[in-house]
mmCIF file of C-alpha atoms (C1' of nucleotides) in Angstrom:
data_model
loop_
_atom_site.group_PDB
_atom_site.id
_atom_site.type_symbol
_atom_site.label_atom_id
_atom_site.label_comp_id
_atom_site.label_asym_id
_atom_site.label_seq_id
_atom_site.Cartn_x
_atom_site.Cartn_y
_atom_site.Cartn_z
ATOM 1 C CA MET U 1 -11.976 -15.825 4.722
ATOM 2 C CA THR U 2 -11.358 -18.597 7.239
ATOM 3 C CA ASN U 3 -8.026 -19.849 8.513
ATOM 4 C CA ARG U 4 -6.332 -22.586 10.494
ATOM 5 C CA ILE U 5 -3.924 -20.387 12.415
ATOM 6 C CA ARG U 6 -5.142 -21.485 15.826
ATOM 7 C CA ILE U 7 -4.689 -25.128 14.899
ATOM 8 C CA GLU U 8 -1.275 -24.640 13.340
ATOM 9 C CA ARG U 9 -0.183 -22.618 16.364
ATOM 10 C CA ALA U 10 -1.296 -25.456 18.597
ATOM 11 C CA ILE U 11 0.768 -27.905 16.562
ATOM 12 C CA LEU U 12 3.852 -25.743 16.955
ATOM 13 C CA ASN U 13 2.822 -24.848 20.504
ATOM 14 C CA ILE U 14 3.429 -21.137 20.080
ATOM 15 C CA THR U 15 1.424 -18.142 21.323
ATOM 16 C CA GLN U 16 -0.108 -15.326 19.279
ATOM 17 C CA ALA U 17 2.701 -13.146 20.597
ATOM 18 C CA ASP U 18 5.324 -15.667 19.414
ATOM 19 C CA LEU U 19 3.813 -15.798 15.955
ATOM 20 C CA ALA U 20 3.545 -12.018 15.846
ATOM 21 C CA GLU U 21 7.213 -11.682 16.642
ATOM 22 C CA ARG U 22 8.200 -14.252 14.018
ATOM 23 C CA VAL U 23 6.347 -12.411 11.257
ATOM 24 C CA GLN U 24 7.104 -8.939 12.589
ATOM 25 C CA VAL U 25 3.654 -7.602 13.328
ATOM 26 C CA SER U 26 1.844 -6.718 16.535
ATOM 27 C CA ARG U 27 0.145 -9.339 18.656
ATOM 28 C CA GLN U 28 -3.192 -7.610 18.054
ATOM 29 C CA THR U 29 -2.769 -8.030 14.325
ATOM 30 C CA ILE U 30 -2.350 -11.784 14.710
ATOM 31 C CA ASN U 31 -5.328 -11.884 17.058
ATOM 32 C CA ALA U 32 -7.540 -10.038 14.567
ATOM 33 C CA ILE U 33 -6.452 -12.143 11.592
ATOM 34 C CA GLU U 34 -6.848 -15.386 13.526
ATOM 35 C CA ALA U 35 -10.368 -14.243 14.484
ATOM 36 C CA GLY U 36 -11.127 -13.531 10.814
ATOM 37 C CA LYS U 37 -11.708 -9.839 11.402
ATOM 38 C CA TYR U 38 -9.980 -8.857 8.195
ATOM 39 C CA SER U 39 -7.821 -10.119 5.372
ATOM 40 C CA PRO U 40 -4.099 -9.535 5.953
ATOM 41 C CA THR U 41 -1.843 -8.401 3.143
ATOM 42 C CA LEU U 42 -0.696 -11.258 0.934
ATOM 43 C CA ALA U 43 2.872 -10.773 2.156
ATOM 44 C CA LEU U 44 1.794 -11.279 5.757
ATOM 45 C CA GLY U 45 -0.376 -14.270 4.877
ATOM 46 C CA MET U 46 2.580 -15.874 3.123
ATOM 47 C CA LYS U 47 4.902 -15.215 6.050
ATOM 48 C CA ILE U 48 2.415 -16.793 8.436
ATOM 49 C CA ALA U 49 2.048 -19.850 6.191
ATOM 50 C CA ARG U 50 5.821 -20.091 6.006
ATOM 51 C CA VAL U 51 6.103 -20.255 9.799
ATOM 52 C CA PHE U 52 3.793 -23.268 9.646
ATOM 53 C CA ASP U 53 5.643 -24.688 6.664
ATOM 54 C CA LYS U 54 2.378 -25.035 4.770
ATOM 55 C CA PRO U 55 1.147 -23.574 1.484
ATOM 56 C CA VAL U 56 -0.933 -20.412 1.858
ATOM 57 C CA ASP U 57 -4.024 -22.174 0.532
ATOM 58 C CA GLU U 58 -3.809 -24.713 3.349
ATOM 59 C CA VAL U 59 -3.717 -22.066 6.051
ATOM 60 C CA PHE U 60 -6.278 -19.671 4.559
ATOM 61 C CA GLN U 61 -9.495 -20.399 2.657
ATOM 62 C CA LEU U 62 -11.718 -18.028 0.713
ATOM 63 C CA GLU U 63 -15.398 -18.285 1.487
ATOM 64 C CA GLU U 64 -18.414 -18.058 -0.793
ATOM 65 C CA GLY U 65 -18.962 -14.589 -2.128
ATOM 66 C CA ASP U 66 -15.348 -13.504 -1.681
ATOM 67 C CA MET C 1 7.212 -9.857 -3.598
ATOM 68 C CA THR C 2 7.370 -11.076 -7.196
ATOM 69 C CA ASN C 3 4.586 -12.627 -9.225
ATOM 70 C CA ARG C 4 3.803 -14.460 -12.431
ATOM 71 C CA ILE C 5 0.601 -12.613 -13.273
ATOM 72 C CA ARG C 6 1.833 -11.427 -16.651
ATOM 73 C CA ILE C 7 2.777 -14.952 -17.641
ATOM 74 C CA GLU C 8 -0.433 -16.503 -16.391
ATOM 75 C CA ARG C 9 -2.422 -13.797 -18.166
ATOM 76 C CA ALA C 10 -0.581 -14.613 -21.360
ATOM 77 C CA ILE C 11 -1.466 -18.287 -20.973
ATOM 78 C CA LEU C 12 -5.142 -17.440 -20.579
ATOM 79 C CA ASN C 13 -4.792 -14.656 -23.129
ATOM 80 C CA ILE C 14 -6.631 -12.083 -21.049
ATOM 81 C CA THR C 15 -5.926 -8.381 -20.489
ATOM 82 C CA GLN C 16 -5.327 -6.570 -17.206
ATOM 83 C CA ALA C 17 -8.822 -5.156 -17.588
ATOM 84 C CA ASP C 18 -10.264 -8.660 -18.028
ATOM 85 C CA LEU C 19 -8.522 -9.916 -14.922
ATOM 86 C CA ALA C 20 -9.590 -6.820 -12.980
ATOM 87 C CA GLU C 21 -13.193 -7.464 -13.882
ATOM 88 C CA ARG C 22 -12.980 -11.132 -12.921
ATOM 89 C CA VAL C 23 -11.667 -10.342 -9.442
ATOM 90 C CA GLN C 24 -13.711 -7.179 -9.008
ATOM 91 C CA VAL C 25 -11.016 -4.539 -8.684
ATOM 92 C CA SER C 26 -9.942 -1.640 -10.883
ATOM 93 C CA ARG C 27 -7.603 -2.128 -13.811
ATOM 94 C CA GLN C 28 -5.068 0.157 -12.111
ATOM 95 C CA THR C 29 -4.990 -2.142 -9.115
ATOM 96 C CA ILE C 30 -4.097 -5.132 -11.300
ATOM 97 C CA ASN C 31 -1.492 -3.053 -13.093
ATOM 98 C CA ALA C 32 0.131 -2.007 -9.793
ATOM 99 C CA ILE C 33 0.122 -5.509 -8.332
ATOM 100 C CA GLU C 34 1.476 -7.031 -11.533
ATOM 101 C CA ALA C 35 4.265 -4.426 -11.455
ATOM 102 C CA GLY C 36 5.025 -5.342 -7.847
ATOM 103 C CA LYS C 37 4.196 -1.892 -6.521
ATOM 104 C CA TYR C 38 2.484 -3.276 -3.452
ATOM 105 C CA SER C 39 1.203 -6.417 -1.836
ATOM 106 C CA PRO C 40 -2.512 -6.994 -2.425
ATOM 107 C CA THR C 41 -4.731 -8.229 0.370
ATOM 108 C CA LEU C 42 -4.596 -11.992 0.789
ATOM 109 C CA ALA C 43 -8.207 -12.258 -0.375
ATOM 110 C CA LEU C 44 -7.356 -10.530 -3.642
ATOM 111 C CA GLY C 45 -4.191 -12.593 -4.107
ATOM 112 C CA MET C 46 -6.212 -15.762 -3.658
ATOM 113 C CA LYS C 47 -8.881 -14.624 -6.108
ATOM 114 C CA ILE C 48 -6.222 -13.871 -8.707
ATOM 115 C CA ALA C 49 -4.603 -17.277 -8.191
ATOM 116 C CA ARG C 50 -8.014 -18.875 -8.511
ATOM 117 C CA VAL C 51 -8.554 -17.279 -11.917
ATOM 118 C CA PHE C 52 -5.325 -18.957 -13.012
ATOM 119 C CA ASP C 53 -6.288 -22.201 -11.285
ATOM 120 C CA LYS C 54 -2.945 -22.237 -9.482
ATOM 121 C CA PRO C 55 -2.023 -22.229 -5.788
ATOM 122 C CA VAL C 56 -1.234 -18.784 -4.394
ATOM 123 C CA ASP C 57 2.393 -19.751 -3.797
ATOM 124 C CA GLU C 58 2.827 -20.501 -7.492
ATOM 125 C CA VAL C 59 1.556 -17.109 -8.569
ATOM 126 C CA PHE C 60 3.244 -15.009 -5.879
ATOM 127 C CA GLN C 61 6.680 -15.393 -4.268
ATOM 128 C CA LEU C 62 8.102 -13.654 -1.218
ATOM 129 C CA GLU C 63 11.559 -12.197 -1.699
ATOM 130 C CA GLU C 64 14.547 -12.078 0.646
ATOM 131 C CA GLY C 65 13.972 -9.786 3.581
ATOM 132 C CA ASP C 66 10.191 -10.028 3.439
ATOM 133 C "C1'" DC D 1 -6.734 -20.542 45.230
ATOM 134 C "C1'" DT D 2 -3.373 -17.158 43.507
ATOM 135 C "C1'" DA D 3 -0.341 -15.516 40.355
ATOM 136 C "C1'" DA D 4 1.267 -15.428 35.781
ATOM 137 C "C1'" DT D 5 0.464 -15.886 31.052
ATOM 138 C "C1'" DT D 6 -2.428 -15.721 27.127
ATOM 139 C "C1'" DT D 7 -6.219 -14.072 24.650
ATOM 140 C "C1'" DG D 8 -9.975 -10.641 23.522
ATOM 141 C "C1'" DT D 9 -11.226 -6.012 22.704
ATOM 142 C "C1'" DA D 10 -11.367 -0.906 21.943
ATOM 143 C "C1'" DA D 11 -10.121 3.688 20.229
ATOM 144 C "C1'" DA D 12 -7.144 6.781 17.808
ATOM 145 C "C1'" DA D 13 -3.518 7.393 14.709
ATOM 146 C "C1'" DA D 14 -0.462 5.834 11.000
ATOM 147 C "C1'" DA D 15 0.412 3.199 7.007
ATOM 148 C "C1'" DT D 16 -1.029 0.896 3.003
ATOM 149 C "C1'" DA D 17 -4.417 -0.796 -0.463
ATOM 150 C "C1'" DC D 18 -7.783 0.473 -3.701
ATOM 151 C "C1'" DT D 19 -10.846 3.743 -6.632
ATOM 152 C "C1'" DT D 20 -11.775 7.146 -9.987
ATOM 153 C "C1'" DG D 21 -10.628 10.044 -13.698
ATOM 154 C "C1'" DA D 22 -7.449 11.456 -16.848
ATOM 155 C "C1'" DC D 23 -3.778 11.297 -20.050
ATOM 156 C "C1'" DA D 24 0.576 9.412 -22.147
ATOM 157 C "C1'" DT D 25 2.954 5.629 -24.252
ATOM 158 C "C1'" DA D 26 3.206 1.283 -26.348
ATOM 159 C "C1'" DT D 27 1.546 -2.611 -29.019
ATOM 160 C "C1'" DA D 28 -1.594 -4.616 -32.287
ATOM 161 C "C1'" DT D 29 -4.965 -4.282 -36.204
ATOM 162 C "C1'" DT D 30 -6.532 -2.694 -40.680
ATOM 163 C "C1'" DA J 1 0.201 5.503 -41.646
ATOM 164 C "C1'" DA J 2 -3.935 5.668 -39.040
ATOM 165 C "C1'" DT J 3 -6.924 3.648 -35.672
ATOM 166 C "C1'" DA J 4 -7.937 0.850 -31.930
ATOM 167 C "C1'" DT J 5 -6.652 -1.681 -27.942
ATOM 168 C "C1'" DA J 6 -3.679 -2.432 -24.053
ATOM 169 C "C1'" DT J 7 -0.480 -0.848 -20.646
ATOM 170 C "C1'" DG J 8 1.870 2.694 -17.585
ATOM 171 C "C1'" DT J 9 1.368 6.383 -14.502
ATOM 172 C "C1'" DC J 10 -0.168 10.291 -11.537
ATOM 173 C "C1'" DA J 11 -2.892 12.706 -8.178
ATOM 174 C "C1'" DA J 12 -6.512 12.988 -4.874
ATOM 175 C "C1'" DG J 13 -9.718 10.746 -2.315
ATOM 176 C "C1'" DT J 14 -11.810 6.584 0.232
ATOM 177 C "C1'" DA J 15 -11.345 2.220 2.448
ATOM 178 C "C1'" DT J 16 -8.865 -1.093 4.894
ATOM 179 C "C1'" DT J 17 -5.003 -2.838 7.464
ATOM 180 C "C1'" DT J 18 -1.696 -2.283 11.168
ATOM 181 C "C1'" DT J 19 0.279 0.024 15.310
ATOM 182 C "C1'" DT J 20 0.134 1.680 19.898
ATOM 183 C "C1'" DT J 21 -1.640 1.962 24.471
ATOM 184 C "C1'" DA J 22 -4.476 0.187 27.671
ATOM 185 C "C1'" DC J 23 -7.389 -2.863 30.159
ATOM 186 C "C1'" DA J 24 -10.633 -6.938 30.837
ATOM 187 C "C1'" DA J 25 -11.475 -11.806 30.557
ATOM 188 C "C1'" DA J 26 -9.945 -16.390 30.134
ATOM 189 C "C1'" DT J 27 -6.660 -20.033 30.560
ATOM 190 C "C1'" DT J 28 -2.538 -22.187 32.524
ATOM 191 C "C1'" DA J 29 0.938 -22.871 36.181
ATOM 192 C "C1'" DG J 30 2.548 -22.920 40.867
#
DNA sequence: CTAATTTGTAAAAAATACTTGACATATATT
DNA sequence: AATATATGTCAAGTATTTTTTACAAATTAG
C-alpha cells in the first residue's frame, strides 16, 4: 500500500498533527500510515481522503501482491 | 459506514463465500463487513472494490458523524 | 546560530479486525 | 416436502491497528 499523503499535505500546507486532529486520530497514527507502516481502517482512509477532497483511490494505491 | 456489497455481489452473481475467496478473507469477515458490523482495513476495502471494478467511494460510504 | 516546530521512532497497553469452528435460519433446487 | 446451498451469528483466540508517553532527529523560523 502506497499513498500520497505527504504530497496532499504539502498542497494544503498542513502538518501531520493538523491532519491527525482533523480526522481524530493521534499524530503517530498519521505518521505511521504516511510512512506505509500499516493499512488504516477504511473509515480512516476515507476521512483522510475527504480532507484532501480526493477519492480514496487517488490518495491510496494497492501494490502488487496485496 | 454503509456499503453496496450486497448489490454489487448480486450484479456479479457471486456468494459471500466467493467474494471471501477472491479477496482472501473468511466468509464471516465478508458477512460482517457487508452487514456494516465494522470497518475493514483500507487494503481489504480496496480489494473488494476492485473485484467489483468500482472505485472504493462507490462501494463504501461514510455516514454522518464518522 | 539558537530556538521552536515538525517529524521519526519505540514500547506497552487498549481497541478493533479477522480466523476458525460450529450451528441455526433462510432461500433455492429437485 | 426434502435436500442442498447461502446467509446470520456466536464465542474464543490471533493478528493488526491505534493510543499514550516519551524522547531523538530533522527541518523551519527568528
